[in-house]
GROMACS .gro file of C-alpha atoms in nm:
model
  204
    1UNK     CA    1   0.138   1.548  -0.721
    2UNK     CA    2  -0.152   1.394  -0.506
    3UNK     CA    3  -0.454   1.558  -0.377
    4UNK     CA    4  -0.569   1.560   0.029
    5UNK     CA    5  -0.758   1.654   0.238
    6UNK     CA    6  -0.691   1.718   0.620
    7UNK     CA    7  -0.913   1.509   0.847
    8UNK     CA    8  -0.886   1.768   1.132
    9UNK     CA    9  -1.028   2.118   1.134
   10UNK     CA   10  -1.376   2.200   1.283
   11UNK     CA   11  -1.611   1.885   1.408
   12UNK     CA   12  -1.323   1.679   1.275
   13UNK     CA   13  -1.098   1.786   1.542
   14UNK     CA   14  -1.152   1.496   1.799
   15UNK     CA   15  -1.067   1.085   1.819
   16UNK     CA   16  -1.429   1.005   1.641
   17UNK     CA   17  -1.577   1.014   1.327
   18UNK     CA   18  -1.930   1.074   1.300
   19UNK     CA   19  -2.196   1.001   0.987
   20UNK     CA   20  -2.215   1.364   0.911
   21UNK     CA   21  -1.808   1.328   0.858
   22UNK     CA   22  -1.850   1.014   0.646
   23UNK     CA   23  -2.062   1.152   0.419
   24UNK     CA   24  -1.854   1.435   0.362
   25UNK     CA   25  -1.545   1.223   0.303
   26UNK     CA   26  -1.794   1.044   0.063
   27UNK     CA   27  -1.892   1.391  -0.128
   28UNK     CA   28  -1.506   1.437  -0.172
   29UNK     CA   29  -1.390   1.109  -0.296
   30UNK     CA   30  -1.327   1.168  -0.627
   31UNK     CA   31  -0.940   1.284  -0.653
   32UNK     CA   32  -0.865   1.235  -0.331
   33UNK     CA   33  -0.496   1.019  -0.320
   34UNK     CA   34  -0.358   1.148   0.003
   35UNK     CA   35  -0.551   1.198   0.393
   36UNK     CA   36  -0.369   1.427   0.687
   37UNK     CA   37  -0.474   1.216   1.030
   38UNK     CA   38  -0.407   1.343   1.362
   39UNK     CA   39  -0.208   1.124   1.633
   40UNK     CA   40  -0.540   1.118   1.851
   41UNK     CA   41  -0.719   0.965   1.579
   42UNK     CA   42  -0.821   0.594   1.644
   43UNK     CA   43  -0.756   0.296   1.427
   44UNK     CA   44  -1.110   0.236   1.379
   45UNK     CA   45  -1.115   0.614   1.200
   46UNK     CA   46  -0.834   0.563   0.999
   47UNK     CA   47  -1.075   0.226   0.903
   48UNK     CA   48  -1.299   0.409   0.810
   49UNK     CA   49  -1.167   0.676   0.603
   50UNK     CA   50  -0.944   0.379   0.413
   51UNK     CA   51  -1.291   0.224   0.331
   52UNK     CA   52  -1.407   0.574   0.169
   53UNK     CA   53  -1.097   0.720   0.055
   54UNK     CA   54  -0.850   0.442  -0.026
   55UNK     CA   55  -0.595   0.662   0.015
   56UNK     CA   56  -0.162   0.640  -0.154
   57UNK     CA   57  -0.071   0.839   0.104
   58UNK     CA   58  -0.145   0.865   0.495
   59UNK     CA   59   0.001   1.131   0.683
   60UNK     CA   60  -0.043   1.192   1.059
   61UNK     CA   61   0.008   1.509   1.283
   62UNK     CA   62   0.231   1.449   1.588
   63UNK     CA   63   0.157   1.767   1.830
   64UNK     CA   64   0.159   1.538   2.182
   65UNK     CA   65   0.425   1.280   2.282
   66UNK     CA   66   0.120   1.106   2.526
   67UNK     CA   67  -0.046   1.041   2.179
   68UNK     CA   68   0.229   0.744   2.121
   69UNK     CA   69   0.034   0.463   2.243
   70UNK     CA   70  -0.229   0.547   2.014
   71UNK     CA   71   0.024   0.569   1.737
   72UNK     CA   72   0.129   0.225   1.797
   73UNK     CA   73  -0.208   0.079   1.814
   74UNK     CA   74  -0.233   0.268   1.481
   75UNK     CA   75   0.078   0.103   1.354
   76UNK     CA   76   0.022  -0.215   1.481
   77UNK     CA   77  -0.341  -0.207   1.284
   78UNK     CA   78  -0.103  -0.221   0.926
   79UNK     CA   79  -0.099   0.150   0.869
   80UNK     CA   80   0.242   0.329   0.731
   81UNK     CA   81   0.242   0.702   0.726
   82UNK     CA   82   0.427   0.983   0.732
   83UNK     CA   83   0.441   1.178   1.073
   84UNK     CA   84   0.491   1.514   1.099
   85UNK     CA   85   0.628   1.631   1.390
   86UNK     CA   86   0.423   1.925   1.520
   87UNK     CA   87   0.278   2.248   1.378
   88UNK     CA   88   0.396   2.605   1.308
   89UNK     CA   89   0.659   2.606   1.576
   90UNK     CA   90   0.702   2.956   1.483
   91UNK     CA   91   0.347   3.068   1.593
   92UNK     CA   92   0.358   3.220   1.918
   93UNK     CA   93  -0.011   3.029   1.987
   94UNK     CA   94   0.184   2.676   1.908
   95UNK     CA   95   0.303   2.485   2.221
   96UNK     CA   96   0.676   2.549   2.219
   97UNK     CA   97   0.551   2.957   2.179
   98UNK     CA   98   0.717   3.058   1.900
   99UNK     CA   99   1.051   2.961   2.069
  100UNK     CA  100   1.359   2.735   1.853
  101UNK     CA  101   1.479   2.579   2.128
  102UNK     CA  102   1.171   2.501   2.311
  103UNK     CA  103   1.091   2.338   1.952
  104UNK     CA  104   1.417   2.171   1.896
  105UNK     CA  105   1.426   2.013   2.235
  106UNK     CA  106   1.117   1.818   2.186
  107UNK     CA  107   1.165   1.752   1.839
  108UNK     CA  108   1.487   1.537   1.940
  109UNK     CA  109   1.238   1.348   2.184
  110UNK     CA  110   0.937   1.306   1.894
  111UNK     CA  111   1.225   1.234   1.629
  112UNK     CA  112   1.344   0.924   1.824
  113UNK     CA  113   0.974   0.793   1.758
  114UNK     CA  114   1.028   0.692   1.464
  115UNK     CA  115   1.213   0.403   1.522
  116UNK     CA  116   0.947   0.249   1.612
  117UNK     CA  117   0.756   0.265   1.315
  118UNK     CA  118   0.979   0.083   1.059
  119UNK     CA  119   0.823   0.171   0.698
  120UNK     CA  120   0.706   0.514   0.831
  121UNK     CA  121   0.876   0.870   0.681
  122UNK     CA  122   0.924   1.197   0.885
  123UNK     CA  123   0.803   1.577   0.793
  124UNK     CA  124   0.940   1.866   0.908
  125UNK     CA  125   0.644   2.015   0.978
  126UNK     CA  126   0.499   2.326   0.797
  127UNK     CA  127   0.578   2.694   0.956
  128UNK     CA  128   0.332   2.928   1.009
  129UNK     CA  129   0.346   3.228   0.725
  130UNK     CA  130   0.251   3.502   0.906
  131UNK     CA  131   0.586   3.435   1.158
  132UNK     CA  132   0.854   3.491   0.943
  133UNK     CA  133   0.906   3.115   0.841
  134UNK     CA  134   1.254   3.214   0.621
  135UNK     CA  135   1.416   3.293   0.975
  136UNK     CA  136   1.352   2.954   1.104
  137UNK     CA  137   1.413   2.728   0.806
  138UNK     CA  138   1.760   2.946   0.802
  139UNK     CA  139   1.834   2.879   1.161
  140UNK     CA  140   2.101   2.665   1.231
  141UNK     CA  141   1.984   2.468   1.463
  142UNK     CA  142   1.669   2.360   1.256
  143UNK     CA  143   1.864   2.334   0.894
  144UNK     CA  144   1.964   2.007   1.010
  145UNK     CA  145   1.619   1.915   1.141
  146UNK     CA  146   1.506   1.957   0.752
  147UNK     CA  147   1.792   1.790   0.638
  148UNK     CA  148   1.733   1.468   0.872
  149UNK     CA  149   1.340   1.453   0.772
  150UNK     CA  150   1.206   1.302   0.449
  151UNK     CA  151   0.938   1.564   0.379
  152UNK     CA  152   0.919   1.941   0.426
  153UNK     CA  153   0.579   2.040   0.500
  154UNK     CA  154   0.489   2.386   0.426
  155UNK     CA  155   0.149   2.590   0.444
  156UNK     CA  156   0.039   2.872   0.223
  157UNK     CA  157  -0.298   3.096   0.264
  158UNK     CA  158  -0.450   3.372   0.056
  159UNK     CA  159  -0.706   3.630   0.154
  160UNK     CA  160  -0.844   3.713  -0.181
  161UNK     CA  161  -0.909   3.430  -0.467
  162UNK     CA  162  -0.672   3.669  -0.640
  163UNK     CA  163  -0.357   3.639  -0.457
  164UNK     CA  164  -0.395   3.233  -0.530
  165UNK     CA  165  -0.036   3.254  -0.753
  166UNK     CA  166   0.103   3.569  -0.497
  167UNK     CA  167   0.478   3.415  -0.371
  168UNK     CA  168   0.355   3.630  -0.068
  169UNK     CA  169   0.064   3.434  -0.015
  170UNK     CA  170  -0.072   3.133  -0.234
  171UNK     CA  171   0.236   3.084  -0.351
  172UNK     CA  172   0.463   3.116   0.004
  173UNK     CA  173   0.517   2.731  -0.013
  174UNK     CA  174   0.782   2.814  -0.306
  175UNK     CA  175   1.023   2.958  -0.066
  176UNK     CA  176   1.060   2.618   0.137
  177UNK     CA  177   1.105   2.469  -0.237
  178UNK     CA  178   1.377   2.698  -0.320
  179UNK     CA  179   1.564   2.585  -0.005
  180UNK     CA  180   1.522   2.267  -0.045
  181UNK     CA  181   1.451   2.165  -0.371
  182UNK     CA  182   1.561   1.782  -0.310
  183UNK     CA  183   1.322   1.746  -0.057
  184UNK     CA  184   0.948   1.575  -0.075
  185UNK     CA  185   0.740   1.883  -0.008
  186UNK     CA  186   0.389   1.799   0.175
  187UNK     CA  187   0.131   2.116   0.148
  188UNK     CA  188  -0.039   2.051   0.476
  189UNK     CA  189  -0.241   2.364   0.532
  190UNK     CA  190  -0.361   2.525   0.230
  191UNK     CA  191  -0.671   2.762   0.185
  192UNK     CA  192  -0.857   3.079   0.103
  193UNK     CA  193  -0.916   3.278   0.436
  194UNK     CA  194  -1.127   3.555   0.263
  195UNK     CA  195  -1.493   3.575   0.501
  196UNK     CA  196  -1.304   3.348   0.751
  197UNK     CA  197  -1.301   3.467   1.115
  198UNK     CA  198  -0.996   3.647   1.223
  199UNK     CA  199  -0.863   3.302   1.477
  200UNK     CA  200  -0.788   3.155   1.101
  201UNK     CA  201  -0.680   3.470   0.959
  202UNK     CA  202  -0.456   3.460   1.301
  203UNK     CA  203  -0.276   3.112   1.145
  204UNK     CA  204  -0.179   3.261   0.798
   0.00000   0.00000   0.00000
């Protein structure tokens, strides 16, 4: 098991890093194996979270297909990752609106992506828990979207410290496990929502 942390949420949520966001990823060294990019990020950011972090593991969030140029430049800057290919296509507030086919259409087109990246691994990415993620991981058309990706991400919150080791909450990553329990499972969205406001509370 390695432990990440997702270079995204809040003021981390654009192409930059600032010194505020250095120091932070400076504070949280210690432990930290694996780091959860997004596609927008430059290659001078993933620089400079390799010079802090010296991370195992790089993955990187795929939600737009005009983010592929900066992929490459990425790639082309030595970095191997693994790309995960969207976010909680179940949730109605994603951009294929809660919708398989929408999701499976343009997960053929990001899939084919990959063959550009020799060295580089794909994720299913992880459902939203709130949106019934057993229907979709059931589905036949995305069964063999799991099947054809490396990793199974998966996301789990809690709204009380106590429900940490609920199956209904902390815990909801084990029902992705149980399906596919050959699979490399990546926990990409993990996290107590208790005092959070209710857009968060929205995503679990």
């Amino acid at each position: 098991m390695q432990l990440g942390i997702c270079l995204s949420n809040r003021q981390w949520s654009k192409p930059q890093l600032s010194g505020d966001d250095q120091q932070l990823l400076v504070a949280m060294h210690p432990g930290i194996t694996a780091v959860k990019m997004f596609s927008y990020h430059k290659p001078d950011v993933w620089l400079k979270v390799e010079q802090i972090l010296r991370p195992k593991l790089w993955v990187c969030r795929l939600n737009d297909l005009g983010d592929r140029d900066n992929l490459r430049a990425v790639y082309k800057s030595g970095y191997r990752f693994v790309l995960e290919l969207g976010n909680e296509p179940n949730h109605p507030g994603e951009p294929w609106g809660g919708k398989i086919a929408s999701f499976v259409a343009w997960y053929e087109q990001a899939m084919s992506l990959i063959f550009e990246f020799p060295g580089c691994s794909i994720c299913f990415p992880g459902l939203s828990p709130g949106y019934a993620p057993e229907l979709w991981w059931t589905d036949i058309r995305i069964w063999p979207l799991v099947e054809r990706a490396e990793y199974l991400g998966v996301h789990a919150y809690y709204t009380k410290p106590e429900l940490l080791y609920d199956e209904a909450e902390g815990l909801a990553w084990l029902k992705g496990q149980r399906l596919w329990p050959y699979k490399k499972l990546l926990l990409t969205e993990f996290c107590c929502t208790a005092g959070e406001t209710g857009a968060l509370r929205d995503r679990a």
